[in-house]
Coordinates of C-alpha atoms in Angstrom, one line a residue:
Chain O
M1286 CA 4.1 34.5 -17.7
D1287 CA 1.7 36.4 -19.9
L1288 CA -2.0 36.3 -19.5
A1289 CA -2.7 33.9 -22.3
F1290 CA -0.2 31.4 -21.0
F1291 CA -1.6 31.8 -17.5
S1292 CA -5.2 31.3 -18.8
V1293 CA -4.2 28.1 -20.6
Q1294 CA -2.6 26.7 -17.5
L1295 CA -5.6 27.7 -15.5
L1296 CA -7.9 25.8 -17.9
N1297 CA -5.6 22.8 -18.0
G1298 CA -5.5 22.7 -14.2
L1299 CA -9.3 23.0 -14.1
Q1300 CA -9.7 20.2 -16.6
Y1301 CA -7.3 17.9 -14.8
G1302 CA -8.9 18.7 -11.5
L1303 CA -12.4 17.9 -12.8
L1304 CA -11.2 14.6 -14.2
L1305 CA -9.6 13.8 -10.8
F1306 CA -12.9 14.6 -9.2
L1307 CA -14.7 11.9 -11.2
I1308 CA -12.2 9.3 -10.1
A1309 CA -11.9 10.5 -6.5
S1310 CA -15.7 10.8 -6.1
G1311 CA -16.1 7.0 -6.7
L1312 CA -13.3 6.3 -4.3
T1313 CA -14.7 8.5 -1.6
L1314 CA -18.3 7.3 -2.1
I1315 CA -17.2 3.6 -1.8
F1316 CA -15.3 4.4 1.3
G1317 CA -17.8 6.7 2.9
I1318 CA -20.8 4.5 2.5
M1319 CA -19.4 1.0 2.3
G1320 CA -16.3 1.4 4.5
I1321 CA -14.2 -0.3 1.8
I1322 CA -10.9 1.0 0.8
N1323 CA -10.5 0.0 -2.8
L1324 CA -6.9 0.1 -4.1
A1325 CA -8.1 -1.4 -7.4
H1326 CA -9.9 1.8 -8.2
G1327 CA -7.0 3.1 -10.3
A1328 CA -6.9 -0.2 -12.2
M1329 CA -10.5 0.4 -13.2
Y1330 CA -9.5 3.8 -14.6
M1331 CA -6.8 2.0 -16.7
I1332 CA -9.3 -0.6 -17.8
G1333 CA -11.7 2.1 -18.9
A1334 CA -9.0 3.8 -21.1
Y1335 CA -7.9 0.4 -22.6
L1336 CA -11.5 -0.6 -23.3
V1337 CA -12.2 2.6 -25.2
Y1338 CA -9.0 2.2 -27.1
D1339 CA -9.8 -1.4 -28.1
L1340 CA -13.4 -0.7 -29.0
T1341 CA -12.5 2.5 -31.0
M1342 CA -10.0 0.4 -33.0
R1343 CA -12.7 -2.3 -33.6
L1344 CA -15.7 -0.2 -34.1
G1345 CA -14.0 2.8 -35.7
N1346 CA -16.0 5.3 -33.6
F1347 CA -15.0 6.8 -30.2
W1348 CA -18.6 7.6 -29.2
L1349 CA -19.9 4.1 -30.0
A1350 CA -16.9 2.7 -28.1
I1351 CA -17.9 4.6 -25.0
V1352 CA -21.5 3.5 -25.3
V1353 CA -20.4 -0.1 -25.4
A1354 CA -17.6 0.2 -22.8
I1355 CA -19.8 1.7 -20.0
P1356 CA -22.0 -1.4 -19.5
I1357 CA -18.8 -3.6 -19.5
A1358 CA -17.3 -1.4 -16.7
I1359 CA -20.5 -1.6 -14.7
A1360 CA -20.6 -5.4 -15.1
L1361 CA -17.0 -5.6 -14.0
G1362 CA -17.9 -3.7 -10.8
L1363 CA -20.9 -5.9 -10.2
I1364 CA -18.8 -9.1 -10.5
I1365 CA -16.0 -7.8 -8.2
E1366 CA -18.5 -6.7 -5.6
R1367 CA -20.5 -9.9 -5.5
L1368 CA -17.5 -12.3 -5.8
F1369 CA -14.9 -10.8 -3.5
L1370 CA -15.9 -7.8 -1.4
D1371 CA -19.0 -9.5 0.0
T1372 CA -17.0 -11.2 2.7
L1373 CA -14.9 -8.1 3.6
Y1374 CA -17.4 -5.6 4.9
K1375 CA -17.1 -6.7 8.5
R1376 CA -13.3 -7.2 8.5
D1377 CA -10.5 -4.8 9.2
H1378 CA -9.3 -2.4 6.5
L1379 CA -6.0 -4.4 6.3
Y1380 CA -7.8 -7.2 4.6
Q1381 CA -9.5 -4.9 2.1
V1382 CA -6.2 -3.3 1.3
L1383 CA -4.6 -6.6 0.7
L1384 CA -7.4 -8.1 -1.3
T1385 CA -7.7 -5.1 -3.6
F1386 CA -3.9 -5.1 -3.8
G1387 CA -4.0 -8.6 -5.1
M1388 CA -6.7 -7.5 -7.5
I1389 CA -4.3 -4.8 -8.9
L1390 CA -1.7 -7.5 -9.7
V1391 CA -4.3 -9.6 -11.5
L1392 CA -5.9 -6.7 -13.4
N1393 CA -2.6 -5.2 -14.4
E1394 CA -1.4 -8.5 -15.7
V1395 CA -4.7 -9.2 -17.5
Q1396 CA -4.3 -5.9 -19.2
R1397 CA -0.8 -6.9 -20.3
I1398 CA -2.0 -10.2 -21.6
I1399 CA -4.9 -8.7 -23.6
W1400 CA -3.3 -5.4 -24.8
G1401 CA 0.4 -5.9 -24.3
G1402 CA 3.0 -3.5 -22.8
N1403 CA 3.0 -0.9 -25.6
V1404 CA 1.9 2.7 -25.2
H1405 CA -1.3 3.4 -27.1
S1406 CA -3.3 6.5 -28.0
V1407 CA -6.8 7.4 -29.2
P1408 CA -7.3 10.2 -31.6
V1409 CA -9.4 13.1 -30.4
P1410 CA -12.8 12.3 -31.8
A1411 CA -14.8 14.5 -34.3
P1412 CA -16.6 17.0 -33.9
F1413 CA -14.2 18.2 -31.1
D1414 CA -10.9 17.7 -32.8
S1415 CA -10.1 21.4 -33.2
S1416 CA -9.5 24.4 -31.1
I1417 CA -11.4 27.6 -30.8
Q1418 CA -10.4 31.2 -30.3
L1419 CA -11.4 32.1 -26.7
T1420 CA -9.8 35.6 -26.6
S1421 CA -7.7 37.4 -29.2
N1422 CA -4.5 35.5 -28.3
L1423 CA -5.9 32.4 -26.7
R1424 CA -6.8 29.2 -28.5
Y1425 CA -8.0 26.2 -26.6
S1426 CA -8.8 22.6 -27.5
V1427 CA -12.5 22.0 -27.9
Y1428 CA -12.2 18.4 -26.6
R1429 CA -10.7 19.7 -23.3
L1430 CA -13.6 22.1 -22.9
F1431 CA -16.0 19.3 -23.7
V1432 CA -14.4 17.1 -21.0
M1433 CA -14.7 19.9 -18.5
G1434 CA -18.4 20.3 -19.4
V1435 CA -19.1 16.6 -19.0
C1436 CA -17.2 16.4 -15.6
L1437 CA -19.0 19.5 -14.3
A1438 CA -22.4 18.1 -15.4
L1439 CA -21.7 14.8 -13.7
A1440 CA -20.5 16.6 -10.6
G1441 CA -23.9 18.4 -10.6
V1442 CA -25.8 15.1 -11.1
I1443 CA -23.9 13.5 -8.2
Y1444 CA -24.6 16.5 -6.0
W1445 CA -28.2 16.6 -6.9
I1446 CA -28.7 12.8 -6.3
I1447 CA -27.0 13.0 -2.9
R1448 CA -28.7 16.3 -1.8
H1449 CA -32.1 16.1 -3.3
T1450 CA -33.3 12.5 -3.8
R1451 CA -34.5 9.7 -1.6
L1452 CA -31.6 7.6 -2.7
G1453 CA -29.3 10.4 -1.6
I1454 CA -30.9 10.5 1.8
I1455 CA -30.3 6.8 2.2
I1456 CA -26.7 7.1 1.0
R1457 CA -26.0 9.9 3.5
A1458 CA -27.7 8.0 6.3
G1459 CA -25.8 4.9 5.3
A1460 CA -22.5 6.8 5.6
V1461 CA -23.4 7.9 9.1
N1462 CA -25.0 4.7 10.5
R1463 CA -25.3 1.6 8.5
D1464 CA -27.1 -0.5 11.0
M1465 CA -29.8 2.2 11.4
V1466 CA -30.5 2.2 7.7
E1467 CA -30.7 -1.6 7.6
G1468 CA -33.1 -1.4 10.6
L1469 CA -35.4 0.8 8.6
G1470 CA -35.9 -2.0 6.2
I1471 CA -33.6 -0.8 3.4
N1472 CA -31.7 -3.5 1.6
V1473 CA -28.1 -2.4 2.3
R1474 CA -26.8 -5.3 0.3
T1475 CA -28.4 -3.9 -2.9
L1476 CA -27.3 -0.4 -2.0
F1477 CA -23.7 -1.5 -1.7
T1478 CA -23.7 -3.2 -5.0
L1479 CA -25.3 -0.1 -6.6
I1480 CA -22.7 2.2 -5.0
F1481 CA -19.7 0.1 -5.9
S1482 CA -20.8 -0.3 -9.5
A1483 CA -21.5 3.4 -9.8
G1484 CA -18.0 4.1 -8.3
V1485 CA -16.4 1.7 -10.8
A1486 CA -18.4 3.2 -13.6
L1487 CA -17.4 6.7 -12.7
T1488 CA -13.6 6.0 -12.6
A1489 CA -13.8 3.8 -15.8
F1490 CA -15.7 6.6 -17.5
A1491 CA -13.0 9.0 -16.4
G1492 CA -10.5 6.7 -18.1
M1493 CA -12.6 6.6 -21.2
I1494 CA -12.9 10.4 -21.8
A1495 CA -9.3 10.9 -20.7
A1496 CA -8.1 8.4 -23.3
P1497 CA -7.7 11.0 -26.2
L1498 CA -5.9 13.4 -23.8
T1499 CA -3.3 11.0 -22.3
S1500 CA -1.1 8.2 -23.5
I1501 CA -2.6 4.9 -22.5
T1502 CA 0.1 2.9 -20.7
P1503 CA 0.3 -0.2 -18.5
G1504 CA 0.2 0.8 -14.9
M1505 CA -1.4 4.2 -15.6
G1506 CA -4.0 3.4 -12.9
D1507 CA -1.4 3.1 -10.2
S1508 CA -0.2 6.7 -10.3
I1509 CA -3.7 8.2 -10.6
L1510 CA -4.8 6.1 -7.6
I1511 CA -2.2 7.6 -5.4
T1512 CA -3.1 11.1 -6.6
C1513 CA -6.7 10.4 -5.8
F1514 CA -5.8 9.2 -2.3
V1515 CA -4.1 12.6 -1.8
V1516 CA -7.3 14.3 -3.1
V1517 CA -9.5 12.3 -0.8
V1518 CA -7.2 12.9 2.2
I1519 CA -7.1 16.6 1.6
G1520 CA -10.9 16.9 1.1
G1521 CA -11.8 14.6 3.9
I1522 CA -12.7 10.9 3.4
G1523 CA -16.4 10.3 2.4
S1524 CA -17.1 13.9 1.5
I1525 CA -18.1 14.5 -2.1
K1526 CA -17.6 18.3 -1.6
G1527 CA -14.2 17.5 -0.2
A1528 CA -13.4 15.4 -3.2
F1529 CA -14.4 18.2 -5.5
W1530 CA -12.3 21.0 -3.9
G1531 CA -9.4 18.6 -3.2
A1532 CA -9.4 17.6 -6.9
I1533 CA -9.4 21.2 -8.0
I1534 CA -6.6 22.1 -5.6
I1535 CA -4.5 19.2 -6.8
G1536 CA -5.3 19.7 -10.4
M1537 CA -4.2 23.4 -10.2
A1538 CA -1.1 22.5 -8.1
T1539 CA 0.0 19.8 -10.5
T1540 CA -0.4 22.0 -13.6
F1541 CA 1.2 25.2 -12.2
G1542 CA 3.8 23.2 -10.3
S1543 CA 5.1 21.6 -13.4
V1544 CA 5.4 25.0 -15.1
L1545 CA 6.7 27.1 -12.3
I1546 CA 8.8 24.7 -10.2
P1547 CA 9.6 21.7 -12.4
S1548 CA 12.1 20.2 -10.0
L1549 CA 9.6 19.9 -7.2
A1550 CA 6.5 19.3 -9.3
S1551 CA 6.0 15.6 -8.5
M1552 CA 6.2 16.4 -4.8
V1553 CA 4.0 19.5 -4.7
I1554 CA 0.8 17.6 -4.0
Y1555 CA 2.3 15.7 -1.1
L1556 CA 3.6 18.9 0.4
I1557 CA 0.1 20.3 0.2
M1558 CA -1.3 17.2 1.8
A1559 CA 1.3 17.4 4.6
A1560 CA 0.4 21.0 5.2
V1561 CA -3.4 20.3 5.3
L1562 CA -2.8 17.4 7.7
L1563 CA -0.9 19.6 10.0
V1564 CA -3.8 22.0 10.3
K1565 CA -6.7 19.7 9.8
P1566 CA -5.9 16.0 10.4
R1567 CA -9.2 14.8 9.1
G1568 CA -9.2 16.8 5.9
L1569 CA -10.7 20.1 4.9
F1570 CA -14.4 19.1 4.6
A1571 CA -14.6 16.2 7.1
Chain E
M1338 CA -2.3 -11.7 21.5
L1339 CA 1.3 -11.4 22.8
H1340 CA 0.9 -14.0 25.5
R1341 CA 2.1 -17.6 25.7
Y1342 CA 2.2 -19.6 22.6
P1343 CA 2.0 -23.4 22.5
K1344 CA 5.4 -25.1 22.8
R1345 CA 5.3 -26.3 19.2
V1346 CA 5.8 -22.7 18.1
A1347 CA 9.2 -22.6 19.8
I1348 CA 10.1 -26.1 18.5
I1349 CA 9.2 -25.2 14.9
M1350 CA 11.0 -21.9 15.0
L1351 CA 14.1 -23.6 16.5
V1352 CA 14.1 -26.3 13.9
L1353 CA 13.7 -23.8 11.1
T1354 CA 16.5 -21.6 12.5
A1355 CA 18.8 -24.6 12.8
L1356 CA 17.9 -25.7 9.2
V1357 CA 18.6 -22.2 7.8
A1358 CA 21.8 -21.7 9.9
T1359 CA 23.3 -25.0 8.6
F1360 CA 22.5 -24.2 5.0
P1361 CA 26.2 -23.9 4.1
L1362 CA 26.6 -27.5 5.2
W1363 CA 23.8 -29.1 3.2
G1364 CA 23.1 -26.5 0.5
E1365 CA 25.6 -27.9 -1.9
A1366 CA 24.3 -31.5 -1.5
A1367 CA 20.7 -30.3 -2.0
F1368 CA 21.1 -27.8 -4.8
G1369 CA 24.4 -28.7 -6.5
N1370 CA 25.9 -25.8 -8.5
Q1371 CA 22.8 -23.7 -7.7
A1372 CA 23.8 -23.6 -4.0
N1373 CA 25.4 -20.1 -4.2
F1374 CA 22.3 -18.7 -5.9
M1375 CA 20.1 -20.3 -3.2
L1376 CA 22.3 -18.9 -0.5
E1377 CA 21.8 -15.4 -2.0
K1378 CA 18.0 -16.0 -2.1
L1379 CA 18.0 -17.2 1.5
T1380 CA 20.0 -14.2 2.6
F1381 CA 17.5 -11.9 1.0
M1382 CA 14.6 -13.8 2.7
L1383 CA 16.3 -13.2 6.0
I1384 CA 16.5 -9.5 5.2
L1385 CA 12.8 -9.4 4.1
A1386 CA 11.9 -11.3 7.3
L1387 CA 13.5 -8.5 9.3
F1388 CA 11.5 -6.0 7.3
A1389 CA 8.2 -7.8 7.7
M1390 CA 8.8 -8.2 11.4
S1391 CA 9.4 -4.5 11.9
L1392 CA 6.0 -3.8 10.3
D1393 CA 4.4 -6.2 12.7
L1394 CA 5.0 -3.8 15.6
L1395 CA 2.8 -1.3 13.9
V1396 CA 0.2 -3.5 12.2
G1397 CA -0.1 -6.5 14.4
V1398 CA 0.7 -5.1 17.8
L1399 CA -0.6 -1.6 17.5
G1400 CA -3.3 -2.1 14.9
L1401 CA -2.1 0.7 12.7
V1402 CA -2.0 -0.4 9.0
S1403 CA 0.8 1.3 7.3
L1404 CA 1.0 1.3 3.5
G1405 CA 4.2 3.3 3.4
H1406 CA 6.6 1.1 5.3
A1407 CA 8.8 0.8 2.2
L1408 CA 9.8 4.4 2.8
F1409 CA 12.0 3.3 5.6
F1410 CA 13.3 0.3 3.7
G1411 CA 14.4 2.6 0.9
L1412 CA 15.6 5.2 3.3
G1413 CA 18.1 2.7 4.8
A1414 CA 19.2 1.6 1.3
Y1415 CA 19.7 5.2 0.1
T1416 CA 21.5 6.3 3.2
L1417 CA 24.0 3.6 2.8
A1418 CA 24.4 4.2 -0.9
L1419 CA 24.8 8.0 -0.6
A1420 CA 27.0 8.0 2.5
S1421 CA 29.4 5.3 1.2
P1422 CA 32.7 6.6 0.0
D1423 CA 33.3 6.0 -3.7
F1424 CA 36.7 4.2 -3.6
S1425 CA 36.8 2.5 -0.3
P1426 CA 34.4 0.5 2.0
A1427 CA 32.6 2.4 4.7
S1428 CA 32.8 1.2 8.3
M1429 CA 29.8 -0.7 9.6
W1430 CA 30.5 0.9 13.0
W1431 CA 29.4 4.3 11.9
M1432 CA 27.2 3.3 8.9
L1433 CA 24.7 1.4 11.1
P1434 CA 24.2 4.2 13.6
L1435 CA 23.9 6.7 10.8
V1436 CA 21.2 4.7 9.1
M1437 CA 19.4 4.2 12.4
C1438 CA 19.7 7.9 13.3
I1439 CA 18.4 9.2 9.9
A1440 CA 15.5 6.7 10.0
A1441 CA 14.7 7.8 13.6
C1442 CA 14.7 11.5 12.5
V1443 CA 12.5 10.9 9.5
G1444 CA 10.3 8.6 11.5
L1445 CA 9.8 11.3 14.1
L1446 CA 9.0 13.9 11.5
I1447 CA 6.5 11.8 9.6
G1448 CA 5.3 10.1 12.8
V1449 CA 4.2 13.4 14.3
L1450 CA 2.1 14.0 11.2
V1451 CA 0.6 10.6 10.7
I1452 CA 0.1 9.4 14.3
R1453 CA -2.8 11.7 14.9
T1454 CA -4.7 9.9 12.2
K1455 CA -6.4 6.5 12.5
G1456 CA -7.7 3.6 10.5
I1457 CA -8.2 4.5 6.9
F1458 CA -6.5 7.9 7.3
F1459 CA -3.4 6.3 8.6
I1460 CA -3.3 3.9 5.6
M1461 CA -3.7 6.8 3.2
T1462 CA -1.3 9.2 4.8
T1463 CA 1.5 6.7 5.2
L1464 CA 0.9 5.7 1.6
A1465 CA 1.2 9.3 0.5
F1466 CA 4.4 10.0 2.5
G1467 CA 5.9 6.8 1.0
Q1468 CA 5.1 8.1 -2.5
M1469 CA 6.5 11.5 -1.6
L1470 CA 9.9 10.0 -0.9
Y1471 CA 9.5 7.8 -4.0
Y1472 CA 9.0 10.8 -6.3
F1473 CA 11.7 12.7 -4.5
V1474 CA 14.4 10.2 -5.2
S1475 CA 13.3 9.2 -8.6
T1476 CA 13.4 12.8 -9.8
S1477 CA 16.5 13.9 -7.9
R1478 CA 19.8 13.9 -9.7
F1479 CA 22.0 13.4 -6.6
A1480 CA 20.0 10.1 -5.9
G1481 CA 20.5 8.8 -9.5
G1482 CA 16.9 9.3 -10.6
T1483 CA 15.1 6.2 -11.7
D1484 CA 18.5 4.4 -12.1
G1485 CA 19.3 4.6 -8.4
V1486 CA 22.7 4.6 -6.9
F1487 CA 25.4 1.9 -7.0
I1488 CA 27.5 0.9 -4.0
M1489 CA 31.0 0.1 -5.1
F1490 CA 32.2 -1.5 -1.8
R1491 CA 30.3 -3.3 0.9
P1492 CA 30.9 -1.7 4.3
S1493 CA 33.5 -3.5 6.4
L1494 CA 33.2 -4.8 9.9
A1495 CA 36.6 -4.4 11.5
I1496 CA 38.3 -3.5 14.8
G1497 CA 41.3 -1.4 14.1
K1498 CA 43.0 -3.1 11.1
S1499 CA 41.8 -6.6 11.6
T1500 CA 38.6 -7.6 9.9
L1501 CA 36.0 -9.0 12.3
L1502 CA 33.7 -10.4 9.6
D1503 CA 34.4 -10.3 5.9
L1504 CA 31.0 -9.1 4.6
D1505 CA 32.1 -9.5 1.0
N1506 CA 32.1 -13.3 1.6
P1507 CA 28.5 -14.5 0.8
Y1508 CA 28.6 -17.0 3.7
S1509 CA 29.7 -14.4 6.3
F1510 CA 27.2 -11.9 5.0
F1511 CA 24.5 -14.7 5.3
Y1512 CA 25.4 -15.2 8.9
F1513 CA 25.5 -11.4 9.5
C1514 CA 21.9 -11.1 8.2
L1515 CA 20.8 -14.1 10.2
G1516 CA 22.4 -12.5 13.3
M1517 CA 20.6 -9.2 12.6
L1518 CA 17.3 -11.0 12.2
L1519 CA 17.8 -12.9 15.5
I1520 CA 18.7 -9.7 17.3
G1521 CA 15.7 -8.0 15.8
Y1522 CA 13.4 -10.9 16.8
L1523 CA 14.7 -11.1 20.4
F1524 CA 14.4 -7.3 20.7
L1525 CA 10.8 -7.2 19.5
R1526 CA 9.9 -10.2 21.7
W1527 CA 11.4 -8.4 24.7
L1528 CA 9.7 -5.1 23.7
T1529 CA 6.3 -6.6 23.2
R1530 CA 6.4 -8.3 26.6
S1531 CA 7.7 -5.3 28.4
Y1532 CA 5.6 -2.7 30.1
F1533 CA 5.9 -0.6 26.9
G1534 CA 4.5 -3.5 24.9
Q1535 CA 1.7 -4.0 27.3
V1536 CA 0.7 -0.4 26.8
L1537 CA 0.8 -0.8 23.0
D1538 CA -1.4 -3.9 23.4
G1539 CA -3.8 -1.9 25.5
I1540 CA -3.9 0.9 22.9
H1541 CA -4.7 -1.8 20.2
D1542 CA -7.6 -3.1 22.2
N1543 CA -9.1 0.3 23.2
E1544 CA -7.2 3.5 22.9
Q1545 CA -9.8 5.7 24.7
R1546 CA -9.7 3.4 27.7
M1547 CA -5.9 3.8 27.8
Q1548 CA -6.3 7.6 27.6
A1549 CA -8.8 7.5 30.3
L1550 CA -6.3 5.6 32.4
G1551 CA -3.9 8.5 32.0
Y1552 CA -1.6 7.2 29.3
A1553 CA -0.3 9.7 26.7
T1554 CA -1.1 7.2 23.9
G1555 CA 0.2 9.4 21.1
G1556 CA 3.7 9.3 22.6
Y1557 CA 3.7 5.5 22.8
K1558 CA 2.4 5.2 19.3
L1559 CA 5.0 7.6 18.0
I1560 CA 7.9 5.7 19.7
A1561 CA 6.6 2.4 18.2
F1562 CA 6.4 4.1 14.8
V1563 CA 10.0 5.3 15.1
I1564 CA 11.3 1.9 16.3
S1565 CA 9.5 0.1 13.5
G1566 CA 10.9 2.5 11.0
V1567 CA 14.5 2.1 12.3
M1568 CA 14.3 -1.6 12.0
A1569 CA 12.9 -1.4 8.5
A1570 CA 15.8 0.9 7.6
I1571 CA 18.3 -1.6 8.9
A1572 CA 16.7 -4.2 6.6
G1573 CA 16.9 -1.8 3.7
M1574 CA 20.5 -1.1 4.4
L1575 CA 21.2 -4.9 4.4
A1576 CA 19.3 -5.3 1.1
A1577 CA 21.4 -2.5 -0.5
M1578 CA 24.5 -4.2 0.8
Q1579 CA 23.5 -7.5 -0.7
Y1580 CA 22.7 -6.3 -4.2
G1581 CA 25.0 -3.3 -4.3
F1582 CA 22.5 -0.6 -5.2
A1583 CA 19.6 1.5 -4.0
N1584 CA 16.7 1.8 -6.3
P1585 CA 13.5 3.8 -6.2
A1586 CA 11.5 0.6 -6.7
Q1587 CA 12.6 -0.4 -3.2
L1588 CA 10.5 2.4 -1.7
G1589 CA 7.5 2.4 -4.0
W1590 CA 4.1 1.5 -2.6
H1591 CA 4.2 -2.0 -4.3
T1592 CA 7.0 -2.9 -1.9
S1593 CA 4.8 -1.7 1.0
G1594 CA 1.9 -3.9 -0.3
E1595 CA 4.2 -6.9 -0.6
V1596 CA 5.5 -6.6 2.9
L1597 CA 2.0 -6.3 4.2
M1598 CA 1.2 -9.4 2.3
M1599 CA 4.1 -11.2 4.0
L1600 CA 2.7 -10.1 7.3
I1601 CA -0.8 -11.4 6.6
L1602 CA 0.5 -14.6 5.0
G1603 CA 2.6 -15.3 8.1
G1604 CA 0.2 -14.1 10.7
M1605 CA 0.3 -10.7 12.2
G1606 CA 0.7 -9.7 15.9
T1607 CA 2.9 -12.8 16.6
I1608 CA 6.4 -11.4 15.8
F1609 CA 7.5 -14.9 14.6
G1610 CA 4.7 -15.1 12.0
P1611 CA 6.1 -12.4 9.6
I1612 CA 9.3 -14.3 9.4
L1613 CA 7.5 -17.4 8.1
G1614 CA 5.4 -15.1 5.9
A1615 CA 8.5 -13.5 4.3
F1616 CA 9.9 -16.9 3.5
A1617 CA 6.5 -18.2 2.2
Y1618 CA 6.0 -15.2 0.0
E1619 CA 9.4 -15.4 -1.5
I1620 CA 9.2 -19.1 -2.1
L1621 CA 5.8 -18.6 -3.8
L1622 CA 7.1 -15.8 -5.9
F1623 CA 10.2 -17.8 -6.9
T1624 CA 7.9 -20.8 -7.9
Y1625 CA 5.5 -18.7 -9.8
E1626 CA 8.2 -16.8 -11.7
H1627 CA 9.5 -20.1 -12.9
M1628 CA 6.1 -21.4 -13.9
T1629 CA 5.0 -18.5 -16.1
T1630 CA 5.8 -15.0 -17.3
H1631 CA 2.4 -14.0 -16.2
W1632 CA 3.2 -14.8 -12.5
P1633 CA 1.5 -11.6 -11.2
I1634 CA -1.8 -13.2 -11.9
L1635 CA -0.9 -16.2 -9.7
M1636 CA 0.5 -14.0 -7.0
G1637 CA -2.5 -11.8 -7.1
L1638 CA -4.9 -14.8 -6.8
T1639 CA -2.8 -16.2 -4.0
I1640 CA -3.1 -12.9 -2.1
I1641 CA -6.9 -12.8 -2.7
F1642 CA -7.4 -16.3 -1.5
A1643 CA -5.0 -16.0 1.4
V1644 CA -7.0 -13.0 2.6
L1645 CA -10.3 -14.9 2.2
I1646 CA -9.3 -18.3 3.5
L1647 CA -6.4 -17.7 5.8
P1648 CA -6.9 -14.4 7.7
R1649 CA -4.7 -15.5 10.6
G1650 CA -1.9 -16.7 8.5
I1651 CA 0.6 -19.5 8.9
A1652 CA 1.2 -18.6 12.5
G1653 CA -2.6 -18.9 13.2
L1654 CA -2.4 -22.5 11.8
I1655 CA 0.5 -23.3 14.1
I1656 CA -0.9 -21.7 17.2
A1657 CA -4.3 -23.3 16.7
P1658 CA -4.3 -26.0 14.0
P1659 CA -7.8 -26.8 12.6
W1660 CA -7.6 -30.4 13.9
H1661 CA -6.7 -29.0 17.4
R1662 CA -9.2 -26.2 17.5
K1663 CA -12.0 -28.1 19.3
R1664 CA -9.7 -29.3 22.0
H1665 CA -8.2 -25.9 22.2
M1666 CA -11.6 -24.3 22.8
T1667 CA -12.6 -26.7 25.5
A1668 CA -9.3 -26.2 27.2
N1669 CA -10.0 -22.4 27.1
T1670 CA -13.4 -22.7 28.7
S1671 CA -12.1 -24.8 31.5
E1672 CA -9.5 -22.1 32.3
V1673 CA -12.0 -19.3 32.4
P1674 CA -13.5 -19.9 35.9
Q1675 CA -10.1 -19.7 37.5
G1676 CA -9.9 -15.9 37.0
P1677 CA -11.2 -12.9 35.1
P1678 CA -11.3 -13.3 31.3
S1679 CA -7.8 -12.8 30.0
A1680 CA -6.9 -10.4 27.2
Q1681 CA -6.4 -13.5 25.1
S1682 CA -10.0 -14.6 25.3
V1683 CA -11.1 -11.0 24.7
T1684 CA -9.2 -10.7 21.5
N1685 CA -10.3 -14.2 20.4
S1686 CA -13.9 -13.4 20.8
K1687 CA -13.5 -10.1 19.0
E1688 CA -11.9 -11.8 16.0
G1689 CA -13.9 -15.0 16.0

């Protein structure tokens, strides 16, 4: 493996890892603060990708499609939280698992009704549909660099909100002791709606910006969901920092795994998870 | 939760068992030329009932929600498929112990890792291990990749040269599965009422208290995990026998979700509930599939509403029907002064 090839894999791993972080951060936030395990999280990623595909076809512009799709995703999150999750907060995780499992069936089938079973793709949008010369023998896709930049920026924003704002203090306190926060006169109900919608928006947005990089297929949310579970388990549930490092580890392991040991590639991430659990049963940053 | 049920539970279960067991007698009259197809469906429901019941030991009795139980189901199927000789039937006498043994070993290996985790972590880690095996078999050449493995001959059940039960005959196989389900049910009933089961019940209520009392709770949980896995593997073996192949889809996480659904639909923690749940789920699925090609929407909505409206499942309806509930409650309060509050009333108040 020469240096240029190695660097490309390194960048690909980083880019995939950062994208995983966007999805996993929503998952871990929703669990950490609301205590809800949301299996339908991956389906939202899929919906995001399909929305942007559909709107790009209609409007003829990828960027416009994203601008229109984000409010739709937020609205979807609001509706789901208000209609279904409301009754589940005080119940056992089992019921949350099942309800959101039922939601996956419905969402996957709705996708099939609206967009069919075919594989779709979105062209890489202008001005990023080219590659640039990074070093003398290394060219890299500008769009991938752009995705990395956006994900890093969002990671920074999330970190800043949680560490340095009043809302962040409430979120952190809510994750530790919900009743206490409620006792201080903060409307936890509104907070939950906000967090859930933000989580859904993050994962749907990840689906949107990933659309030009991946093929858009039915059920694409299911596999990414399981990967994100691994990320969250490795990092420690409820920890944003854990989600970040877990996502980077898994992104790198997936990319290098498929190049170096193709026969074991699909299992590598689970082997890493088993190893982490052996040493730290609650994850690296819990 | 594992205490006495009203007599109607026993009556309903006995009537249903008799009804199922006599299907070969009335099936033809009821379904005409569809009878053979129905027999096949019914056999599969018995297998799923065994599968769902095995999960109840973990979820209902112990309170550990596993989202990777299909791992054992698939493990049983693949063990049979890969260990069967190509040109002759395998013997049930060594196939069954082999399946149980492999499931126990895998259960121990995974159990040691997952049993230290709780709640949400248990859900996620069991899910991840299930997916690990899923990806392993669907990318391995020896396991047939995504196509799976075909089983050319069903195992035979024979003593010496004489066949004890011809498992190739759909009727005999049906009774074989019914027998396995009954053995499984009686075993779990005995287990949950034994000393071991009482400890599991105690762990469900309050694990720290059990630890304080000196119980090595981890060991008990691990043994329950292994037993549950072994039973699921037997169900998987039966499923592979019935349809003649082992397929990666059998151990994907959707299968785990479906079996959880059977459990909640039937009523968890009751051992008999999951049997009803497996039947109800399959009947609903069958009906929806005939109604529309978009049946997953109907199934998904049914799951959502069952969770919202019927959290204690069909078994909950039988044990305490809505029109009996008031009388049931007054009966309960009159019993309380006779002794300390029972575990029954403790769990009731916790859930109510």
